[in-house]
Coordinates of C-alpha atoms in Angstrom, one line a residue:
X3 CA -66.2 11.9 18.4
X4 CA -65.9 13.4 15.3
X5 CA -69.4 13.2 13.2
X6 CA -67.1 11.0 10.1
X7 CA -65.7 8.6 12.5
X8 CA -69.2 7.7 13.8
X9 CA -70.2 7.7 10.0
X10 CA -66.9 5.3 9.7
X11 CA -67.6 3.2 12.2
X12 CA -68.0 -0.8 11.3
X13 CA -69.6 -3.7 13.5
X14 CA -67.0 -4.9 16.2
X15 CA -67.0 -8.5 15.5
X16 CA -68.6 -10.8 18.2
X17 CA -70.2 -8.2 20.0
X18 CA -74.1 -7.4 19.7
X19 CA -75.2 -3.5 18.6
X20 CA -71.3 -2.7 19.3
X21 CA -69.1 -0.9 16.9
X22 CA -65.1 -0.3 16.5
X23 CA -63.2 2.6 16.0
X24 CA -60.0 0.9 15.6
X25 CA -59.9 -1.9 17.7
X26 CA -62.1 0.2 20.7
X27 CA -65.8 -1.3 20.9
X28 CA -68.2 1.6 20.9
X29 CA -72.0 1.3 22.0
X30 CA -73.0 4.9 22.2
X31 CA -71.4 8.4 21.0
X32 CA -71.3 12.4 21.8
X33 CA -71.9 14.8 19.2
X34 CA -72.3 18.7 18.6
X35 CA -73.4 20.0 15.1
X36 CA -75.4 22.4 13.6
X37 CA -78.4 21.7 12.3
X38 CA -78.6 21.6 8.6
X39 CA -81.7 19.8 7.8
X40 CA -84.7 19.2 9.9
X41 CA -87.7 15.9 8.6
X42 CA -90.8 15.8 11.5
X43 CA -92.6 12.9 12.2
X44 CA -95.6 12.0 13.8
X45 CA -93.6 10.7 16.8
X46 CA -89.9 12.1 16.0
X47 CA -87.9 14.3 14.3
X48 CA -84.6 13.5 12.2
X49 CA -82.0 15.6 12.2
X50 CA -78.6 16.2 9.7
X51 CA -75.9 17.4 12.4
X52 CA -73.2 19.1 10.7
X53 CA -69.9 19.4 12.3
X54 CA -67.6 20.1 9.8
X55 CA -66.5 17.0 9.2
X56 CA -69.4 14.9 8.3
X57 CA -73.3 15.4 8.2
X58 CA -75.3 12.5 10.4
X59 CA -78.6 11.4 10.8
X60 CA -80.3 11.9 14.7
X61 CA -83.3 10.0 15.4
X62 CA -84.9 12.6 18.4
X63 CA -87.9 10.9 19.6
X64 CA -91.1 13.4 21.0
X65 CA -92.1 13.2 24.3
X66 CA -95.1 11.9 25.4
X67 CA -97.9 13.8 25.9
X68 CA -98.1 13.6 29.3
X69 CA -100.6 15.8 31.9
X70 CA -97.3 18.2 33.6
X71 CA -99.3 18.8 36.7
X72 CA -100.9 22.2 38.1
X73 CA -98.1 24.5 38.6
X74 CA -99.1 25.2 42.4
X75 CA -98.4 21.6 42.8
X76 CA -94.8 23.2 42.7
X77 CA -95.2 26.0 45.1
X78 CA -94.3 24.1 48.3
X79 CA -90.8 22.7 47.0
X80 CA -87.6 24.9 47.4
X81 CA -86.5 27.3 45.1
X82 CA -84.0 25.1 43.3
X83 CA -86.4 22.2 42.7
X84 CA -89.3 24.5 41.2
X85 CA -86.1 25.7 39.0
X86 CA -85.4 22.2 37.8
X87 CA -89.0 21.5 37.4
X88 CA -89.1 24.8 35.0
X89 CA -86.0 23.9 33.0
X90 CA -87.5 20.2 32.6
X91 CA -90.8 21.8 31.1
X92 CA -88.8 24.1 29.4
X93 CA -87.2 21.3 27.9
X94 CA -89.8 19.4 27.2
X95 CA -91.9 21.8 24.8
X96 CA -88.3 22.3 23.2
X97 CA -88.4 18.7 22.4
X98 CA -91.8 18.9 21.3
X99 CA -91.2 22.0 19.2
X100 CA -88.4 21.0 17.7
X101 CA -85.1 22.5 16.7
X102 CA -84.7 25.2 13.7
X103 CA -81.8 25.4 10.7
X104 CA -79.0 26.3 12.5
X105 CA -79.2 25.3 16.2
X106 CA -76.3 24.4 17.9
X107 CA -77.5 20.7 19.1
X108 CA -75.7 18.3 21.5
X109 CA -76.4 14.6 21.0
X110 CA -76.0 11.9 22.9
X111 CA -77.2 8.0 22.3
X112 CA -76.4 4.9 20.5
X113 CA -75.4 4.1 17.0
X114 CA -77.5 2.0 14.6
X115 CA -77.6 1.5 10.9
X116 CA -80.4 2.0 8.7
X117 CA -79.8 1.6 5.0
X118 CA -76.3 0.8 5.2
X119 CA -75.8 4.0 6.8
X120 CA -74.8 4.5 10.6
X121 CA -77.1 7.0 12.5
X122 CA -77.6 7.9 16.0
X123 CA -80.5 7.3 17.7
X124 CA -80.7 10.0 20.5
X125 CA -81.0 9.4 24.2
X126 CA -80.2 12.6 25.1
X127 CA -80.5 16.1 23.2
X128 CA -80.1 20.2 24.0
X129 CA -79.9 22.6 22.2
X130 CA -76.6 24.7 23.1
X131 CA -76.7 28.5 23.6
X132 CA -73.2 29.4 23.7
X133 CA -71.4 29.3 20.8
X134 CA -67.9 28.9 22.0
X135 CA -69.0 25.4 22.7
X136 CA -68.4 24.2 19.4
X137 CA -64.5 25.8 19.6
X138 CA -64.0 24.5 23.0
X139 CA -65.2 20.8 21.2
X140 CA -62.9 21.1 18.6
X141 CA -60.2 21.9 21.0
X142 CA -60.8 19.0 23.0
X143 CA -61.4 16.2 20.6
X144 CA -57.9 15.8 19.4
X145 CA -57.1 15.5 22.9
X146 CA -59.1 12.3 23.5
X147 CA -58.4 10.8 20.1
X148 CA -54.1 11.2 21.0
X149 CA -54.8 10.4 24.8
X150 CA -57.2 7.4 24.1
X151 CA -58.9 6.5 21.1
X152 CA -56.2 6.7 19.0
X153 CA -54.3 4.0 21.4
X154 CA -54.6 0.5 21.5
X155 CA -57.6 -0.8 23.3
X156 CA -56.8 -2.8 26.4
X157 CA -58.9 -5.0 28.6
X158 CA -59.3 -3.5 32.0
X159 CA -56.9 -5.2 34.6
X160 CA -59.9 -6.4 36.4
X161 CA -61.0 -8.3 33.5
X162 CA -57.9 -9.7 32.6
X163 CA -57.2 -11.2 35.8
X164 CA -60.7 -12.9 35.5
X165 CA -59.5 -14.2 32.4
X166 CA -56.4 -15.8 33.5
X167 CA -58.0 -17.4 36.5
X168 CA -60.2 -18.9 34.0
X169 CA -57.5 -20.2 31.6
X170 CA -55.8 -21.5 34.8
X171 CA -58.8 -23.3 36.1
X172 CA -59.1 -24.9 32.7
X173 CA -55.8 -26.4 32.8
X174 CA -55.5 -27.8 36.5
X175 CA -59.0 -28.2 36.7
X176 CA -59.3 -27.0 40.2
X177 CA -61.1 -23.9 41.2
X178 CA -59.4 -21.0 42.7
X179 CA -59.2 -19.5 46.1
X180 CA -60.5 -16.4 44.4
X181 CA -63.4 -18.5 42.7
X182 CA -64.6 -19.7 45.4
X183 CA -64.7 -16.3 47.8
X184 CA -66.9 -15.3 44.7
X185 CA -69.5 -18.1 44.8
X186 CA -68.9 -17.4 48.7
X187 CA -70.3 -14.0 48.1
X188 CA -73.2 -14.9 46.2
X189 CA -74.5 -17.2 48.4
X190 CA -74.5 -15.0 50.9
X191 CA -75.7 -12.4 49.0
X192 CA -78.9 -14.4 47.4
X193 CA -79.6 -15.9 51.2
X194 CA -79.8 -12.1 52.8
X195 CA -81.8 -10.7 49.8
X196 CA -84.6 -13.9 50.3
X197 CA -84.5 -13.5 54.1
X198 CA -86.6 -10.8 55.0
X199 CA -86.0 -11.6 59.0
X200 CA -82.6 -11.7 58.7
X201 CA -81.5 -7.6 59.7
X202 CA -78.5 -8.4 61.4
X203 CA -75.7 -11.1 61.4
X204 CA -72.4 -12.0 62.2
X205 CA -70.0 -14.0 59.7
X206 CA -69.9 -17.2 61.9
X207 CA -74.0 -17.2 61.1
X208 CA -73.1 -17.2 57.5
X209 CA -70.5 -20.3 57.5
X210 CA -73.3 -22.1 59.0
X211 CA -75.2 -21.6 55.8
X212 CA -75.7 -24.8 53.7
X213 CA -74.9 -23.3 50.6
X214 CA -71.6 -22.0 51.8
X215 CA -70.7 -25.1 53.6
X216 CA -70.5 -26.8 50.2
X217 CA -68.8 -23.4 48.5
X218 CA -66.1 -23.8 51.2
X219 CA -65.8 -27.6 51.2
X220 CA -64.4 -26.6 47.6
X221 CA -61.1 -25.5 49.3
X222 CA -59.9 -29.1 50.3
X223 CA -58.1 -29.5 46.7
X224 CA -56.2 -26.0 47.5
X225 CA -52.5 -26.4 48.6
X226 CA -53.0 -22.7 50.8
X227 CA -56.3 -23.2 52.5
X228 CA -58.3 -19.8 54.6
X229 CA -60.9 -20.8 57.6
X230 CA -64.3 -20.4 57.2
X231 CA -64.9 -17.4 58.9
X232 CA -61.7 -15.6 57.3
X233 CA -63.7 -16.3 54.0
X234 CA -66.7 -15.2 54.7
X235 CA -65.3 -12.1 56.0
X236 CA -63.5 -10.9 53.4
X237 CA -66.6 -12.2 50.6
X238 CA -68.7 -9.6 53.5
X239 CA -66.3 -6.8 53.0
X240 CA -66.2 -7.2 48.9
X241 CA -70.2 -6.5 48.8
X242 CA -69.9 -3.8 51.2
X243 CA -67.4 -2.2 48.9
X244 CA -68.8 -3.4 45.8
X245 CA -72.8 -4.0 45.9
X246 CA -73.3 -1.7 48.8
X247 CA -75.3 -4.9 50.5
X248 CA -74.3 -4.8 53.7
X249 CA -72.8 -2.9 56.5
X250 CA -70.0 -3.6 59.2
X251 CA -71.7 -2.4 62.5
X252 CA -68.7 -1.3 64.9
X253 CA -70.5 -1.1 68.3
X254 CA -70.8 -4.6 68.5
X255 CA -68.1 -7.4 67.4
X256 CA -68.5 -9.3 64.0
X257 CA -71.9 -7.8 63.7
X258 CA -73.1 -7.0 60.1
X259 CA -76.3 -5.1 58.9
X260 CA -78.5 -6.3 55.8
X261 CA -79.1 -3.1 54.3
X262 CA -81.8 -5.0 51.9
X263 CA -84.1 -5.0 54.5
X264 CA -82.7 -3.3 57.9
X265 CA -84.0 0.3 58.1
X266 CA -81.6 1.4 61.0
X267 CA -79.0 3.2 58.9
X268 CA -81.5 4.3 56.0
X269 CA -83.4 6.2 59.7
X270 CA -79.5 7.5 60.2
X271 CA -79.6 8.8 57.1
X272 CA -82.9 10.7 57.1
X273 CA -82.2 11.8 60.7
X274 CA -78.7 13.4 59.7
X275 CA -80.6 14.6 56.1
X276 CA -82.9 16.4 58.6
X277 CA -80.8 18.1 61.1
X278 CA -78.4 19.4 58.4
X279 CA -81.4 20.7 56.1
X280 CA -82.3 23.1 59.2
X281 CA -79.1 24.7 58.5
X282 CA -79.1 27.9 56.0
X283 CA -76.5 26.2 53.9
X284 CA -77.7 22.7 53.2
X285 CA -81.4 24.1 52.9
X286 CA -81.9 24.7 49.6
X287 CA -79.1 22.7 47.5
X288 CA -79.2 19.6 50.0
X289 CA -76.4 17.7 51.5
X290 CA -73.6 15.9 49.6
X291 CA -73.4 12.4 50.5
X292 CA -69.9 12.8 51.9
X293 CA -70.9 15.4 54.1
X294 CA -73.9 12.3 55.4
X295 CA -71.2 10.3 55.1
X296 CA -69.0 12.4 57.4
X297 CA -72.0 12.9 60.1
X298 CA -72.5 9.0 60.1
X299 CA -68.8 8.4 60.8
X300 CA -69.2 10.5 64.1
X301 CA -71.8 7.8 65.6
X302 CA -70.8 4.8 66.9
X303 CA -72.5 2.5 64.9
X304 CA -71.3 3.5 61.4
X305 CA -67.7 5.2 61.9
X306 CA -66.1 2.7 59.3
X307 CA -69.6 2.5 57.0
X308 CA -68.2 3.0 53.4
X309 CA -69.7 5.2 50.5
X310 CA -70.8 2.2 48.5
X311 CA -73.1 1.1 51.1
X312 CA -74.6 4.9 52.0
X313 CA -75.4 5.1 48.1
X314 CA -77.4 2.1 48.1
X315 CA -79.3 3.2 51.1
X316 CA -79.8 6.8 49.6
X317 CA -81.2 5.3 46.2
X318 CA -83.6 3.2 48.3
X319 CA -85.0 6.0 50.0
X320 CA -85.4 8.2 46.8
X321 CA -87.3 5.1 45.2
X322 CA -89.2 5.1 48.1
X323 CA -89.5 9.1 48.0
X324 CA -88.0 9.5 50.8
X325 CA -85.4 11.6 49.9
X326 CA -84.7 14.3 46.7
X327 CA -82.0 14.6 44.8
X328 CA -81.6 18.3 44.3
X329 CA -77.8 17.8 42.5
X330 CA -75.9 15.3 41.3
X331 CA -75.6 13.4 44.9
X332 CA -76.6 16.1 46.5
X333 CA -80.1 15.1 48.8
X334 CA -83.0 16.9 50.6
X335 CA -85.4 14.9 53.0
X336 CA -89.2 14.7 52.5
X337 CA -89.8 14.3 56.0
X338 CA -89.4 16.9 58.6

C-alpha cells in the first residue's frame, strides 16, 4: 500500500488488531521507502520510510545473538544450500548493522498504533539494491488499488455459504446434510490422529465408530438422506483434499492410509526424493513436489494420491529432517 493509507488506516470495528481501508479488514501491510531517519535501540531499530507519499514508523527488531556455527559445518551441503546459508548470515549482520540514510528498504509486518499514530511493526525487512524497484512499485500500486482495494470487500463464497447454512439452521432448527458430513469429518479426523495403531482403514471401519454413529443418526430429521458409508466417503475425500490427513490407497478397494502415523508413503517419498537426486538435474536445486507427485502416480499404490496430502507428508519429513527444502517446494533428501 501506499505509506498515507497505512498512516490512514482506522480500527475495523469488531475485529481484534485488524484495520480498514474502506471497508477491506487489513492485518499486515507491504511497504518500500527510503530511509530518512534512523533511532537504534538496545534491541531494535526504528525506522521513518519515506515513500513519497507519507513518512512511517518501522519497528525492526535485532536478531539474537545466536552462536552461527563453524563454517565447515557447511562444507558437506550442496552448493545452493551453503549459498542460502551465506545470504542468511549475510542477512543477519545486515539486520544487526542496521540500515543507513537513504537505503532503499522493503517492509513487511503488521500494523499497530502507538501514540495515536499507526506504525508497522516488521516481520520481514531487506534492504533493496536495485533501484528501479521503487518505479516498478509505483507502477504497480495503482493497479491493485483499481483491481481490488479500491472495490467493495466481499466475503469469500466459501464463507458465505457457511453463513447461510447457519441462518437456515437457525430458522428450521435442523442441521444440514452439509453439517453433519463436517462433524462426520472431525470425528474421524480426531479418532485417526489419537489412534496410533490405526495405519490403514477402510470407510465401513469408520461408520462403525461411536462417535459417527451418533453424527449420522443426525440425518433421520433430513427429507434427502445419504448411507453411512456414502458419508463417510465423501467426509474421507474432503480431508484428503483439504487437511492432507489421509490417503486413498488404489491397489486395494476402500482402503485408506492414516498419513498421521503410516510411514509407507512418507518411505515413497524419500525413495523417489532419492533416485531423482542421483540425477544431474535434480542434484543440486532438488525436486519439485509435482515432479514426486508425478513419480508417485506411476506406482500402484498412489496413482490418484492428491498434492494436499504429499505436502503434508513432505512437511513431516522436513520437521523430522528428513528432507530439505532447497526452494520454494523444491526438496532434497538427507538420506542416501
Amino acid at each position: 500500500m501506499y505509506i498515507q493509507d497505512v498512516l490512514a488506516l482506522r480500527l475495523y470495528p469488531h475485529c481484534i488488531e485488524a484495520f480498514a481501508y474502506k471497508n477491506h479488514p487489513i492485518h499486515k501491510v507491504d511497504v518500500l521507502g527510503v530511509v530518512v531517519h534512523v533511532d537504534e535501540r538496545d534491541r531494535c531499530f526504528i525506522y521513518a520510510i519515506d515513500d513519497g507519499t507519507g513518512v512511517i514508523s518501522c519497528c525492526c527488531w535485532k536478531p539474537d545473538r545466536g552462536h552461527s556455527g563453524d563454517e565447515t559445518m557447511y562444507s558437506t551441503l550442496p552448493v545452493s544450500l551453503q549459498k542460502k546459508v551465506c545470504d542468511i548470515q549475510d542477512e543477519e549482520k545486515q539486520a544487526t548493522s542496521g540500515y543507513s540514510h537513504g537505503d532503499l528498504v522493503h517492509i513487511k509486518g503488521k500494523v499497530k498504533v502507538f501514540r495515536e499514530v499507526n506504525e508497522i511493526t516488521a516481520l520481514y525487512h531487506a534492504k533493496v539494491d536495485n533501484p528501479a524497484a521503487e518505479i516498478v512499485r509505483m507502477v504497480e500500486l495503482p493497479k491493485l488499488y483499481k483491481m481490488c482495494y479500491d472495490k467493495p470487500f466481499e466475503l469469500p463464497h466459501r464463507v458465505r455459504a457457511d453463513l447461510d447454512m447457519a441462518r437456515e439452521e437457525d430458522t428450521t432448527g435442523v442441521k444440514s446434510c452439509k453439517r453433519i458430513l463436517q462433524e462426520v469429518g472431525v470425528a474421524v479426523s480426531e479418532h485417526l490422529r489419537t489412534a496410533p495403531s490405526v495405519r490403514e482403514f477402510t470407510a465401513s471401519q469408520m461408520c462403525r465408530l461411536a462417535t459417527v454413529t451418533a453424527i449420522l443418526a443426525q440425518q433421520q430429521s433430513l427429507d434427502e438422506k445419504q448411507s453411512p458409508i456414502s458419508m463417510v466417503t465423501q467426509a474421507l475425500k474432503k480431508l484428503e483434499e483439504e487437511a492432507g490427513t489421509v490417503c486413498r490407497r488404489m491397489e486395494a478397494s476402500a482402503l485408506y492410509e492414516n498419513l498421521n502415523h503410516s510411514r509407507a508413503l512418507k518411505e515413497a517419498i524419500l525413495n523417489v526424493l532419492v533416485k531423482e537426486s542421483q540425477k544431474p538435474k535434480y542434484s543440486e536445486r532438488g525436486c519439485h513436489y509435482l515432479h514426486i507427485l508425478d513419480e508417485l502416480h506411476r506406482t500402484a499404490q498412489y496413482s490418484k494420491l492428491h498434492q494436499t496430502a504429499l505436502l503434508h507428508c513432505l512437511q513431516a519429513l522436513e520437521t523430522q529432517s528428513d528432507v530439505i527444502r532447497t526452494y520454494h517446494k523444491q526438496y532434497l533428501p538427507c538420506v542416501t
